[in-house]
Amino acid sequence: MTTGSGEARGGATRDHGGGLDAARAHWGGERGDWLDLSTGINPVPYPRPALSDSAWTALPDVGAQARLESAARRFWSVPDGLEILATPGASAPIARMPALLDSAATARVHIPQPTYNEHAAAFRAAGWQVTTEAEEAVAATVLVHPNNPDGRLWQAGELPSEGFLVLDESFCDIAPEASLIRQVALREQTILLKSFGKFWGMAGLRLGFAIGAPAIIAPLRDTVGPWAVSGPALEIGAAALEDRAWAEATRARLSRDSARLDALITDAGGELEGGTSLFRLYRVDSASEMQARLARGRVWSRIFPYSEHWLRLGLPGNEPDWQQLGAALA
């Protein structure tokens, strides 16, 4: 059966986490019976602050936008000279990225694999050729940092010296010291992407950020339009980015919980392959059999069409969820 969901252009299905409806169709149970560990979303989200009435009723104003982007600049220590653009999720700039680049019809983009598949899908849809190997002739490179699903952290010395570079740091808030944002200021033709949904656990809010030189951000700003981010997202995003104490406490909790998950899966016969403190990648004898084993206990996991042995799990969010996972493994 399929291991994820996501509709691509033209109706073809791309492999993603989630897809509980497909899991239920195969394994049964009500939606509330299931523990979805197939994504890398923080299961303990940022506590939603009280919102102003105008957040719901008025068009998003300049002041709210400025507060959010100012909070983002401080939180990520964005260097002077770089601009920040709030977007409706990281997926919005990912989909628009190929159109921003002036390229020939035969342009090639280097996207090392395995990685998050929306980048390659966006470039292919725009007519680009996607290569998984580094080549001198590529016009652009996409690096996911840390990478999904193996958690690889790229080093500054590994960045290409030429061509346009997209750095997707959707999961990097678990390790801010590893961010490559300083390199964006040093390297022309570079854009860095951030996701609010992962670390803050609010994927449904649809909030992301693009960071780069003014000449790069300007055309992206034109394409997303004047009110791309909702009023609630502006207010919640600003409050969360201003709350450093929550971020520090969350990193500590995620570290403890990921170690607890490692112990459980190791006892069940798995071996840690990689990941981050938001998701863990394990090597098992048979990923499809382990997924079925967990599904019988109403726990949904992520496996991959290119590996018979990789199983990815997010973190349980509370003690009953941990108990459900333990029972499914037993």
Coordinates of C-alpha atoms in Angstrom, one line a residue:
M1 CA 0.0 0.0 0.0
T2 CA 1.1 3.6 -0.3
T3 CA 3.1 5.0 2.6
G4 CA 2.1 8.7 2.3
S5 CA 0.0 11.2 0.6
G6 CA 0.3 14.3 -1.5
E7 CA -1.2 15.2 -4.9
A8 CA 1.3 16.3 -7.5
R9 CA 0.6 18.4 -10.6
G10 CA -1.4 16.4 -13.0
G11 CA -2.9 14.2 -10.3
A12 CA 0.1 11.9 -9.8
T13 CA 0.8 11.0 -6.1
R14 CA 4.1 11.9 -4.5
D15 CA 5.5 10.1 -1.5
H16 CA 5.0 12.0 1.8
G17 CA 4.3 11.4 5.4
G18 CA 0.7 11.5 6.6
G19 CA -1.9 9.6 4.7
L20 CA -3.9 8.3 7.7
D21 CA -7.0 7.8 5.5
A22 CA -5.1 5.3 3.4
A23 CA -3.8 3.6 6.5
R24 CA -7.3 3.4 7.9
A25 CA -8.7 2.0 4.6
H26 CA -6.2 -0.9 4.8
W27 CA -5.9 -1.5 8.6
G28 CA -9.2 -0.2 9.9
G29 CA -10.0 1.8 13.0
E30 CA -11.2 5.3 13.5
R31 CA -9.0 8.3 12.9
G32 CA -8.8 9.0 16.6
D33 CA -7.4 5.5 17.3
W34 CA -4.3 6.2 15.3
L35 CA -1.0 7.7 16.4
D36 CA 0.6 9.4 13.4
L37 CA 4.4 9.2 13.6
S38 CA 4.9 9.4 9.9
T39 CA 5.9 13.1 9.9
G40 CA 8.6 15.2 11.5
I41 CA 6.2 17.7 13.1
N42 CA 6.7 18.6 16.8
P43 CA 3.9 16.8 18.6
V44 CA 3.8 19.4 21.4
P45 CA 3.1 22.6 19.5
Y46 CA 3.7 26.1 20.6
P47 CA 0.8 27.2 22.9
R48 CA -1.5 29.4 20.8
P49 CA -1.7 33.0 22.2
A50 CA -4.9 34.9 22.3
L51 CA -5.5 36.7 19.0
S52 CA -6.9 40.1 18.3
D53 CA -10.2 40.3 16.6
S54 CA -8.6 42.2 13.7
A55 CA -6.4 39.2 13.0
W56 CA -9.5 37.4 11.8
T57 CA -11.5 40.3 10.3
A58 CA -9.0 42.7 8.7
L59 CA -6.6 42.4 5.9
P60 CA -3.1 41.7 7.3
D61 CA -1.5 45.0 7.9
V62 CA 2.0 46.3 7.5
G63 CA 2.7 46.6 11.2
A64 CA 1.9 42.9 11.8
Q65 CA 4.1 41.9 8.9
A66 CA 7.0 44.1 10.2
R67 CA 6.7 42.6 13.7
L68 CA 6.9 39.1 12.4
E69 CA 9.8 39.7 10.1
S70 CA 11.6 41.7 12.8
A71 CA 11.1 38.7 15.2
A72 CA 12.4 36.4 12.6
R73 CA 15.5 38.5 12.0
R74 CA 16.4 38.4 15.7
F75 CA 15.6 34.7 16.2
W76 CA 17.7 33.5 13.3
S77 CA 20.4 36.2 13.6
V78 CA 19.8 37.3 10.0
P79 CA 22.8 39.3 8.8
D80 CA 22.3 42.9 7.8
G81 CA 21.8 43.3 4.0
L82 CA 19.6 40.2 3.8
E83 CA 15.8 40.5 3.4
I84 CA 13.2 38.3 5.0
L85 CA 9.9 37.4 3.3
A86 CA 7.1 35.6 5.2
T87 CA 5.3 33.1 3.0
P88 CA 2.3 30.7 3.2
G89 CA 4.5 27.8 4.2
A90 CA 7.9 26.8 2.9
S91 CA 6.1 24.9 0.1
A92 CA 5.1 28.2 -1.6
P93 CA 8.7 29.4 -2.3
I94 CA 9.7 25.9 -3.2
A95 CA 7.0 25.8 -5.9
R96 CA 8.0 29.2 -7.2
M97 CA 11.8 28.8 -7.1
P98 CA 12.4 27.5 -10.6
A99 CA 10.5 30.4 -12.2
L100 CA 12.7 32.9 -10.3
L101 CA 15.8 31.7 -12.1
D102 CA 16.7 32.9 -15.5
S103 CA 17.7 29.7 -17.2
A104 CA 17.8 28.0 -20.6
A105 CA 15.3 25.3 -21.5
T106 CA 18.0 22.7 -20.9
A107 CA 19.0 24.0 -17.4
R108 CA 20.1 21.4 -14.9
V109 CA 19.7 21.4 -11.1
H110 CA 21.7 19.3 -8.7
I111 CA 19.5 17.8 -5.9
P112 CA 21.4 15.2 -3.9
Q113 CA 19.3 12.2 -3.0
P114 CA 17.6 11.0 -1.0
T115 CA 15.8 14.1 0.2
Y116 CA 12.5 15.9 0.4
N117 CA 10.9 15.4 -3.0
E118 CA 9.0 18.6 -3.5
H119 CA 12.2 20.4 -4.7
A120 CA 12.8 18.1 -7.6
A121 CA 9.1 18.0 -8.5
A122 CA 9.0 21.8 -8.7
F123 CA 12.0 22.0 -11.0
R124 CA 10.8 19.2 -13.2
A125 CA 7.4 20.8 -13.6
A126 CA 9.2 24.0 -14.8
G127 CA 11.1 22.0 -17.4
W128 CA 14.5 21.6 -15.6
Q129 CA 16.6 18.5 -15.8
V130 CA 17.3 17.1 -12.3
T131 CA 20.6 15.4 -11.6
T132 CA 21.5 13.7 -8.3
E133 CA 25.3 14.0 -9.0
A134 CA 27.3 17.2 -8.7
E135 CA 28.3 18.5 -12.1
E136 CA 30.0 21.6 -13.4
A137 CA 27.2 22.4 -15.8
V138 CA 24.4 22.8 -13.3
A139 CA 22.7 26.1 -13.0
A140 CA 21.3 25.5 -9.5
T141 CA 21.8 23.3 -6.5
V142 CA 19.3 22.4 -3.7
L143 CA 20.5 21.3 -0.3
V144 CA 18.2 20.3 2.5
H145 CA 20.0 21.1 5.9
P146 CA 19.5 19.0 7.9
N147 CA 18.5 16.6 5.3
N148 CA 15.2 14.7 5.3
P149 CA 15.2 11.7 5.9
D150 CA 18.8 11.0 7.0
G151 CA 19.5 14.2 9.0
R152 CA 22.7 15.0 7.2
L153 CA 24.2 18.4 8.0
W154 CA 26.0 20.1 5.2
Q155 CA 29.3 21.9 5.9
A156 CA 30.1 25.4 4.6
G157 CA 33.0 23.9 2.6
E158 CA 30.6 21.6 0.7
L159 CA 28.5 24.4 -0.8
P160 CA 28.9 24.9 -4.5
S161 CA 31.1 27.8 -5.6
E162 CA 28.9 28.7 -8.6
G163 CA 25.3 28.7 -9.7
F164 CA 22.1 29.5 -7.7
L165 CA 21.8 27.8 -4.3
V166 CA 18.7 26.9 -2.4
L167 CA 19.3 26.0 1.3
D168 CA 16.2 24.4 2.9
E169 CA 16.6 24.7 6.6
S170 CA 13.0 23.6 7.5
F171 CA 14.3 21.4 10.3
C172 CA 17.3 23.4 11.4
D173 CA 15.7 25.1 14.4
I174 CA 16.4 22.0 16.5
A175 CA 20.1 22.9 16.0
P176 CA 20.5 26.7 15.4
E177 CA 24.3 26.5 15.8
A178 CA 24.4 24.5 12.6
S179 CA 22.6 27.0 10.4
L180 CA 24.3 28.2 7.3
I181 CA 22.7 31.6 7.3
R182 CA 26.0 33.4 7.5
Q183 CA 27.0 31.8 4.2
V184 CA 24.0 33.3 2.5
A185 CA 25.4 36.8 3.2
L186 CA 28.7 35.8 1.8
R187 CA 27.5 34.0 -1.3
E188 CA 25.5 35.7 -4.1
Q189 CA 22.6 34.0 -5.7
T190 CA 21.5 32.1 -2.6
I191 CA 18.2 31.8 -0.9
L192 CA 17.5 30.1 2.5
L193 CA 14.1 28.7 3.4
K194 CA 12.7 28.3 6.9
S195 CA 9.5 26.4 8.0
F196 CA 7.4 27.3 11.0
G197 CA 5.3 24.1 10.9
K198 CA 8.0 21.7 12.0
F199 CA 9.8 23.0 15.1
W200 CA 6.7 24.9 16.4
G201 CA 4.4 22.1 15.6
M202 CA 1.9 24.2 13.6
A203 CA 2.0 22.8 10.1
G204 CA -1.7 23.7 9.6
L205 CA -0.9 27.4 10.1
R206 CA 1.0 27.5 6.8
L207 CA 3.9 29.8 7.6
G208 CA 7.4 29.9 6.1
F209 CA 10.2 32.3 5.4
A210 CA 12.6 33.0 2.5
I211 CA 15.8 34.8 3.3
G212 CA 18.2 36.2 0.8
A213 CA 19.6 39.3 -0.9
P214 CA 17.1 42.0 -1.9
A215 CA 17.5 41.3 -5.6
I216 CA 16.5 37.7 -5.0
I217 CA 13.7 38.3 -2.5
A218 CA 12.1 41.1 -4.6
P219 CA 10.7 38.9 -7.4
L220 CA 9.5 36.3 -4.9
R221 CA 7.7 39.0 -3.0
D222 CA 6.0 40.0 -6.2
T223 CA 4.8 36.4 -6.9
V224 CA 3.3 35.7 -3.5
G225 CA 1.3 39.0 -3.4
P226 CA 0.5 41.6 -0.7
W227 CA -1.5 39.4 1.7
A228 CA 0.0 36.0 1.4
V229 CA 0.2 35.3 5.1
S230 CA -2.9 35.4 7.2
G231 CA -3.5 37.7 10.2
P232 CA -3.5 34.8 12.7
A233 CA -0.3 33.4 11.2
L234 CA 1.4 36.8 11.5
E235 CA 0.4 37.2 15.2
I236 CA 1.1 33.6 16.3
G237 CA 4.4 33.5 14.3
A238 CA 5.7 36.7 15.9
A239 CA 4.8 35.6 19.4
A240 CA 6.5 32.2 18.9
L241 CA 9.7 33.7 17.4
E242 CA 9.9 36.2 20.3
D243 CA 9.6 33.3 22.9
R244 CA 13.2 32.1 23.2
A245 CA 12.6 30.4 26.5
W246 CA 10.0 28.1 24.8
A247 CA 12.4 27.3 22.0
E248 CA 15.2 26.4 24.4
A249 CA 13.0 24.2 26.5
T250 CA 11.6 22.5 23.4
R251 CA 15.1 21.6 22.1
A252 CA 15.9 20.0 25.4
R253 CA 12.6 18.0 25.4
L254 CA 13.1 16.9 21.8
S255 CA 16.6 15.7 22.7
R256 CA 15.3 13.6 25.6
D257 CA 12.4 12.2 23.6
S258 CA 14.4 11.2 20.6
A259 CA 16.8 9.3 22.9
R260 CA 13.8 7.5 24.4
L261 CA 12.5 6.6 20.9
D262 CA 16.0 5.3 20.0
A263 CA 16.0 3.0 23.0
L264 CA 12.5 1.6 22.1
I265 CA 13.3 0.9 18.5
T266 CA 16.7 -0.5 19.3
D267 CA 15.1 -3.0 21.7
A268 CA 12.7 -3.9 18.9
G269 CA 15.6 -4.8 16.6
G270 CA 16.1 -1.6 14.7
E271 CA 19.4 0.3 14.3
L272 CA 19.7 4.1 14.2
E273 CA 20.6 5.3 10.7
G274 CA 20.2 9.0 11.2
G275 CA 17.6 11.8 11.5
T276 CA 17.1 14.8 13.8
S277 CA 15.5 15.3 17.2
L278 CA 12.2 15.8 15.4
F279 CA 12.3 12.5 13.4
R280 CA 14.5 9.4 13.6
L281 CA 15.6 7.1 10.7
Y282 CA 16.1 3.5 11.5
R283 CA 17.4 0.5 9.6
V284 CA 15.3 -2.6 10.1
D285 CA 15.2 -6.0 8.5
S286 CA 12.1 -5.2 6.5
A287 CA 10.6 -1.7 6.6
S288 CA 7.2 -2.9 5.2
E289 CA 6.9 -5.6 7.8
M290 CA 7.8 -3.2 10.6
Q291 CA 5.3 -0.7 9.3
A292 CA 2.6 -3.4 9.2
R293 CA 3.6 -4.5 12.8
L294 CA 3.1 -0.9 14.0
A295 CA -0.1 -0.4 12.0
R296 CA -1.7 -3.4 13.7
G297 CA -1.3 -1.3 16.9
R298 CA -2.7 1.8 15.1
V299 CA 0.7 3.5 14.9
W300 CA 1.5 5.0 11.4
S301 CA 5.1 5.2 10.3
R302 CA 7.0 6.3 7.2
I303 CA 8.8 4.0 4.8
F304 CA 10.4 4.8 1.4
P305 CA 10.0 3.4 -2.1
Y306 CA 13.8 3.5 -2.6
S307 CA 14.7 1.5 0.5
E308 CA 13.6 -1.9 1.8
H309 CA 15.2 -1.2 5.2
W310 CA 14.5 2.5 6.2
L311 CA 11.8 3.3 8.7
R312 CA 11.2 6.9 9.8
L313 CA 9.4 7.8 13.0
G314 CA 8.4 11.1 14.5
L315 CA 8.0 11.5 18.3
P316 CA 5.1 10.7 20.5
G317 CA 3.7 13.8 22.2
N318 CA 2.5 12.5 25.6
E319 CA 2.6 9.4 27.8
P320 CA -0.5 7.7 26.4
D321 CA 1.1 8.0 22.9
W322 CA 4.4 6.5 24.2
Q323 CA 2.4 3.6 25.7
Q324 CA 0.6 3.0 22.4
L325 CA 3.9 2.8 20.6
G326 CA 5.3 0.5 23.1
A327 CA 2.3 -1.8 22.9
A328 CA 2.4 -1.8 19.1
L329 CA 6.1 -2.8 19.2
A330 CA 5.3 -5.6 21.7

